[in-house]
Amino acid sequence: KHTYGDGNHSCSSLYMASGQLSRAEALACSGCRHACHVMLYCDTNTLLFGSIPIRHIVLPLLLPQMQMRFDGLLGFPGGFVNLSEESLEAGLGRELLEELGVAFQILEEDHVDSCFAPASSPASSTSPRLITHFYTKKMEEGQIRAVETAAVTTATDHGQEVLGMVRVPLHSTKGGGGLASFLSHSFVGNARFQLLHTLLRLHLVAPEELREALARSLKIQA
Ligand code: GTP
Ligand code: MN
Ligand code: MN
Ligand code: MN
Ligand code: MN
Ligand code: MN
């Protein structure tokens, strides 16, 4: 049996539980490290027509952006923020400039939730805890396409921390391809859960479809 947690936040993952904090609680933890990541995506009105032929044309036009990281894991753009020098949103904007080559203004209202990162090993309990702050930002399709270009031309981190931006396939093929195959890859931290949670929350994928894709992805992994 697989669950998405309580559906209200993206902290819990399929494999490990981690706790949600309020923004204020998170900011009060000065001994914690903080990192901010964002899902940039564009939407299209045509999605409102729910017919299957239209959806097959429309789905590829939803372009949620993730990245292949230097460590071979999929994650969202963003990174560590130094709260003694910058706000969460300013730090996220700096990271996006480094990783995407485009300056964005991410606002407090784009904040989704803050979570303690899942502990990767018992040894990591000695280092400061990491709080990951997650944001979503809807953009115009042209802006997303501009990001995809800038990420390989002007971004200083291209080829270093970031090996490439990828679109998330939201469709499902009969053979279990598309979203299920994408979900079967390895993700950093709770990025997979952040993705699942966001697809549900923003109604980018229907709950039953997501459940099915997730179940298939676990079969692919096994
Ligand atoms: P450096 O400049 O090399 O330090 O990298 P960075 O500042 O870009 O940091 P990074 O994006 O690697 O994020 C910092 C930490 O947050 C990582 O070590 C992961 O533990 C975690 N992390 C990275 N990406 C994600 C993500 O998409 N979601 C979540 N929840 N955590 C992430
Ligand atoms: Mn970075
Ligand atoms: Mn990063
Ligand atoms: Mn950084
Ligand atoms: Mn860096
Ligand atoms: Mn670096």
Short mmCIF file of C-alpha atoms and ligand atoms in Angstrom, two decimals:
data_model
loop_
_atom_site.label_atom_id
_atom_site.label_comp_id
_atom_site.label_asym_id
_atom_site.label_seq_id
_atom_site.Cartn_x
_atom_site.Cartn_y
_atom_site.Cartn_z
CA LYS A 1 0.00 0.00 0.00
CA HIS A 2 1.39 3.34 -1.05
CA THR A 3 0.35 6.71 0.25
CA TYR A 4 1.19 10.31 -0.47
CA GLY A 5 1.13 11.22 3.21
CA ASP A 6 -1.67 13.48 4.34
CA GLY A 7 -1.58 15.47 1.13
CA ASN A 8 -1.07 18.78 2.91
CA HIS A 9 2.69 19.03 2.64
CA SER A 10 5.57 17.50 0.74
CA CYS A 11 7.73 16.46 3.69
CA SER A 12 6.92 12.78 4.05
CA SER A 13 8.31 10.47 1.44
CA LEU A 14 7.55 6.90 0.52
CA TYR A 15 10.77 5.74 2.09
CA MET A 16 11.35 7.97 5.07
CA ALA A 17 9.29 10.29 7.16
CA SER A 18 10.44 13.84 7.83
CA GLY A 19 8.78 16.68 9.57
CA GLN A 20 7.15 19.83 8.37
CA LEU A 21 7.86 23.15 10.07
CA SER A 22 6.11 26.46 9.73
CA ARG A 23 8.08 29.12 7.92
CA ALA A 24 8.57 30.98 11.23
CA GLU A 25 9.79 27.86 13.06
CA ALA A 26 12.18 27.12 10.23
CA LEU A 27 13.61 30.65 10.22
CA ALA A 28 14.03 30.52 14.01
CA CYS A 29 16.45 27.60 13.71
CA SER A 30 19.70 29.51 13.38
CA GLY A 31 21.73 26.34 13.99
CA CYS A 32 20.16 24.70 10.95
CA ARG A 33 21.36 24.83 7.39
CA HIS A 34 18.77 26.03 4.92
CA ALA A 35 18.25 25.21 1.25
CA CYS A 36 15.56 26.48 -1.13
CA HIS A 37 14.37 24.80 -4.32
CA VAL A 38 11.62 25.65 -6.77
CA MET A 39 9.48 23.94 -9.35
CA LEU A 40 9.13 26.29 -12.31
CA TYR A 41 6.32 25.27 -14.60
CA CYS A 42 3.97 26.65 -17.17
CA ASP A 43 0.36 25.84 -17.59
CA THR A 44 -2.06 26.06 -20.45
CA ASN A 45 -5.79 26.78 -20.50
CA THR A 46 -6.34 23.98 -22.96
CA LEU A 47 -5.91 21.54 -20.07
CA LEU A 48 -9.35 22.57 -18.88
CA PHE A 49 -10.86 20.58 -21.74
CA GLY A 50 -10.60 17.12 -20.29
CA SER A 51 -10.94 15.07 -23.46
CA ILE A 52 -8.25 12.52 -24.04
CA PRO A 53 -7.16 13.55 -27.56
CA ILE A 54 -6.68 17.14 -26.47
CA ARG A 55 -4.85 16.13 -23.31
CA HIS A 56 -2.35 14.13 -25.31
CA ILE A 57 -1.54 17.23 -27.31
CA VAL A 58 -1.59 19.50 -24.32
CA LEU A 59 0.30 17.54 -21.70
CA PRO A 60 3.73 17.96 -23.29
CA LEU A 61 3.13 21.73 -23.14
CA LEU A 62 3.14 21.65 -19.37
CA LEU A 63 6.82 21.98 -18.71
CA PRO A 64 7.76 21.31 -15.10
CA GLN A 65 11.50 21.80 -14.86
CA MET A 66 13.86 19.54 -12.95
CA GLN A 67 17.56 19.02 -13.32
CA MET A 68 20.11 16.25 -13.56
CA ARG A 69 22.54 17.06 -10.79
CA PHE A 70 26.28 16.42 -10.73
CA ASP A 71 25.65 13.44 -8.41
CA GLY A 72 23.41 11.75 -10.96
CA LEU A 73 20.25 12.46 -8.98
CA LEU A 74 17.23 14.41 -10.16
CA GLY A 75 16.30 17.50 -8.19
CA PHE A 76 14.82 20.95 -8.47
CA PRO A 77 16.87 24.07 -9.20
CA GLY A 78 17.98 25.96 -6.09
CA GLY A 79 20.49 25.41 -3.32
CA PHE A 80 21.91 26.39 0.02
CA VAL A 81 20.93 29.78 1.38
CA ASN A 82 23.01 31.68 3.93
CA LEU A 83 20.47 33.38 6.17
CA SER A 84 23.12 35.64 7.72
CA GLU A 85 23.63 37.22 4.28
CA GLU A 86 20.36 36.84 2.39
CA SER A 87 16.68 36.06 2.77
CA LEU A 88 15.32 32.68 1.71
CA GLU A 89 13.89 34.15 -1.47
CA ALA A 90 16.98 36.25 -2.30
CA GLY A 91 19.18 33.18 -1.81
CA LEU A 92 16.91 31.13 -4.04
CA GLY A 93 17.09 33.87 -6.69
CA ARG A 94 20.90 33.80 -6.49
CA GLU A 95 20.96 30.02 -6.90
CA LEU A 96 18.61 30.21 -9.88
CA LEU A 97 20.89 32.74 -11.55
CA GLU A 98 23.86 30.41 -11.00
CA GLU A 99 22.08 27.26 -12.13
CA LEU A 100 19.68 28.58 -14.79
CA GLY A 101 21.40 31.72 -16.02
CA VAL A 102 18.21 33.73 -15.52
CA ALA A 103 17.35 36.06 -12.62
CA PHE A 104 13.93 35.39 -11.13
CA GLN A 105 12.08 37.09 -8.37
CA ILE A 106 10.73 34.35 -6.18
CA LEU A 107 8.31 35.73 -3.62
CA GLU A 108 7.26 34.67 -0.15
CA GLU A 109 3.84 33.85 -1.61
CA ASP A 110 5.49 31.21 -3.84
CA HIS A 111 6.61 29.31 -0.70
CA VAL A 112 4.88 25.92 -0.33
CA ASP A 113 6.42 24.39 2.77
CA SER A 114 9.53 23.86 4.85
CA CYS A 115 10.73 20.45 5.96
CA PHE A 116 13.53 18.84 7.86
CA ALA A 117 15.50 16.94 5.23
CA PRO A 118 15.34 13.18 5.75
CA ALA A 119 18.47 11.99 7.56
CA SER A 120 20.51 10.03 5.02
CA SER A 121 22.64 8.13 7.55
CA PRO A 122 23.11 7.91 11.33
CA ALA A 123 26.46 9.72 10.93
CA SER A 124 24.70 12.81 9.62
CA SER A 125 23.02 13.29 12.99
CA THR A 126 26.24 14.97 14.16
CA SER A 127 26.12 17.69 11.46
CA PRO A 128 23.63 20.58 11.54
CA ARG A 129 20.16 19.66 10.41
CA LEU A 130 19.13 20.75 6.95
CA ILE A 131 15.79 22.45 6.39
CA THR A 132 14.59 22.43 2.79
CA HIS A 133 12.17 25.13 1.71
CA PHE A 134 10.08 24.40 -1.35
CA TYR A 135 8.52 26.88 -3.79
CA THR A 136 6.47 26.62 -6.96
CA LYS A 137 6.27 29.30 -9.63
CA LYS A 138 4.03 29.36 -12.63
CA MET A 139 5.48 31.09 -15.66
CA GLU A 140 4.69 31.78 -19.27
CA GLU A 141 5.70 29.10 -21.72
CA GLY A 142 8.14 31.54 -23.38
CA GLN A 143 9.87 32.16 -20.05
CA ILE A 144 10.28 28.42 -19.47
CA ARG A 145 11.75 28.02 -22.94
CA ALA A 146 14.12 30.92 -22.22
CA VAL A 147 15.25 29.12 -19.05
CA GLU A 148 15.95 25.97 -21.01
CA THR A 149 18.18 27.94 -23.37
CA ALA A 150 19.95 30.03 -20.74
CA ALA A 151 20.63 26.96 -18.57
CA VAL A 152 23.04 25.63 -21.20
CA THR A 153 24.44 28.93 -22.45
CA THR A 154 24.80 31.56 -19.73
CA ALA A 155 24.41 29.59 -16.48
CA THR A 156 27.77 29.47 -14.66
CA ASP A 157 26.97 26.13 -13.01
CA HIS A 158 26.18 24.34 -16.27
CA GLY A 159 28.40 21.30 -16.61
CA GLN A 160 29.52 21.67 -12.98
CA GLU A 161 26.73 21.28 -10.42
CA VAL A 162 24.07 20.98 -13.06
CA LEU A 163 24.36 18.56 -15.97
CA GLY A 164 21.11 19.61 -17.63
CA MET A 165 17.53 20.71 -17.19
CA VAL A 166 14.84 18.17 -17.92
CA ARG A 167 11.10 18.42 -18.50
CA VAL A 168 8.96 16.08 -16.46
CA PRO A 169 6.81 13.86 -18.71
CA LEU A 170 3.28 14.00 -17.32
CA HIS A 171 1.65 11.56 -19.71
CA SER A 172 1.38 7.81 -19.25
CA THR A 173 1.79 5.28 -22.00
CA LYS A 174 0.12 1.89 -21.91
CA GLY A 175 3.43 0.16 -21.33
CA GLY A 176 4.10 2.16 -18.18
CA GLY A 177 6.26 4.76 -19.87
CA GLY A 178 6.10 8.50 -19.32
CA LEU A 179 5.54 9.66 -15.77
CA ALA A 180 6.00 6.18 -14.24
CA SER A 181 9.42 5.77 -15.84
CA PHE A 182 10.42 9.25 -14.76
CA LEU A 183 9.40 8.54 -11.16
CA SER A 184 11.46 5.34 -11.16
CA HIS A 185 14.72 7.32 -11.37
CA SER A 186 16.72 8.36 -8.31
CA PHE A 187 15.91 11.72 -6.72
CA VAL A 188 17.83 13.81 -4.21
CA GLY A 189 16.38 14.24 -0.71
CA ASN A 190 12.60 14.32 -0.86
CA ALA A 191 12.49 15.85 -4.34
CA ARG A 192 10.38 12.96 -5.63
CA PHE A 193 7.81 13.64 -2.97
CA GLN A 194 7.91 17.37 -3.67
CA LEU A 195 7.17 16.54 -7.32
CA LEU A 196 4.28 14.16 -6.50
CA HIS A 197 2.80 16.59 -4.02
CA THR A 198 2.99 19.46 -6.49
CA LEU A 199 1.45 17.50 -9.37
CA LEU A 200 -1.49 16.72 -7.08
CA ARG A 201 -1.80 20.12 -5.47
CA LEU A 202 -1.74 22.02 -8.76
CA HIS A 203 -4.01 19.46 -10.45
CA LEU A 204 -1.41 18.79 -13.12
CA VAL A 205 -2.12 15.05 -12.93
CA ALA A 206 -5.32 13.37 -11.71
CA PRO A 207 -4.93 11.54 -8.35
CA GLU A 208 -5.81 8.09 -9.78
CA GLU A 209 -3.39 8.59 -12.65
CA LEU A 210 -0.63 9.62 -10.26
CA ARG A 211 -1.31 6.66 -8.00
CA GLU A 212 -1.10 4.33 -10.97
CA ALA A 213 2.13 5.91 -12.25
CA LEU A 214 3.68 5.69 -8.77
CA ALA A 215 2.74 2.02 -8.41
CA ARG A 216 4.23 1.30 -11.83
CA SER A 217 7.39 3.22 -11.00
CA LEU A 218 7.95 1.01 -7.95
CA LYS A 219 7.58 -2.09 -10.14
CA ILE A 220 10.14 -0.66 -12.57
CA GLN A 221 12.54 -0.05 -9.66
CA ALA A 222 12.07 -3.60 -8.36
P1 GTP B 1 26.59 23.77 -3.87
O1 GTP B 1 26.70 25.18 -4.36
O2 GTP B 1 27.43 22.79 -4.63
O3 GTP B 1 26.76 23.64 -2.41
O4 GTP B 1 25.09 23.27 -4.20
P2 GTP B 1 23.73 24.06 -4.01
O5 GTP B 1 23.93 25.27 -3.17
O6 GTP B 1 23.14 24.25 -5.35
O7 GTP B 1 22.87 23.03 -3.15
P3 GTP B 1 21.91 21.86 -3.61
O8 GTP B 1 21.01 22.28 -4.72
O9 GTP B 1 22.72 20.63 -3.83
O10 GTP B 1 20.94 21.70 -2.34
C1 GTP B 1 21.47 21.59 -1.03
C2 GTP B 1 20.97 20.31 -0.39
O11 GTP B 1 19.56 20.28 -0.43
C3 GTP B 1 21.44 19.06 -1.11
O12 GTP B 1 22.64 18.59 -0.59
C4 GTP B 1 20.31 18.09 -0.89
O13 GTP B 1 20.46 17.45 0.36
C5 GTP B 1 19.11 18.99 -0.79
N1 GTP B 1 18.42 19.09 -2.08
C6 GTP B 1 18.93 19.35 -3.28
N2 GTP B 1 17.98 19.41 -4.23
C7 GTP B 1 16.82 19.18 -3.60
C8 GTP B 1 15.48 19.12 -4.04
O14 GTP B 1 15.11 19.27 -5.20
N3 GTP B 1 14.56 18.88 -3.08
C9 GTP B 1 14.91 18.71 -1.78
N4 GTP B 1 13.95 18.49 -0.91
N5 GTP B 1 16.15 18.76 -1.34
C10 GTP B 1 17.10 19.00 -2.23
MN MN B 2 23.76 25.75 -6.76
MN MN B 3 21.48 23.35 -6.48
MN MN B 4 25.13 26.95 -3.62
MN MN B 5 27.30 26.58 -6.04
MN MN B 6 29.01 24.17 -5.86
#
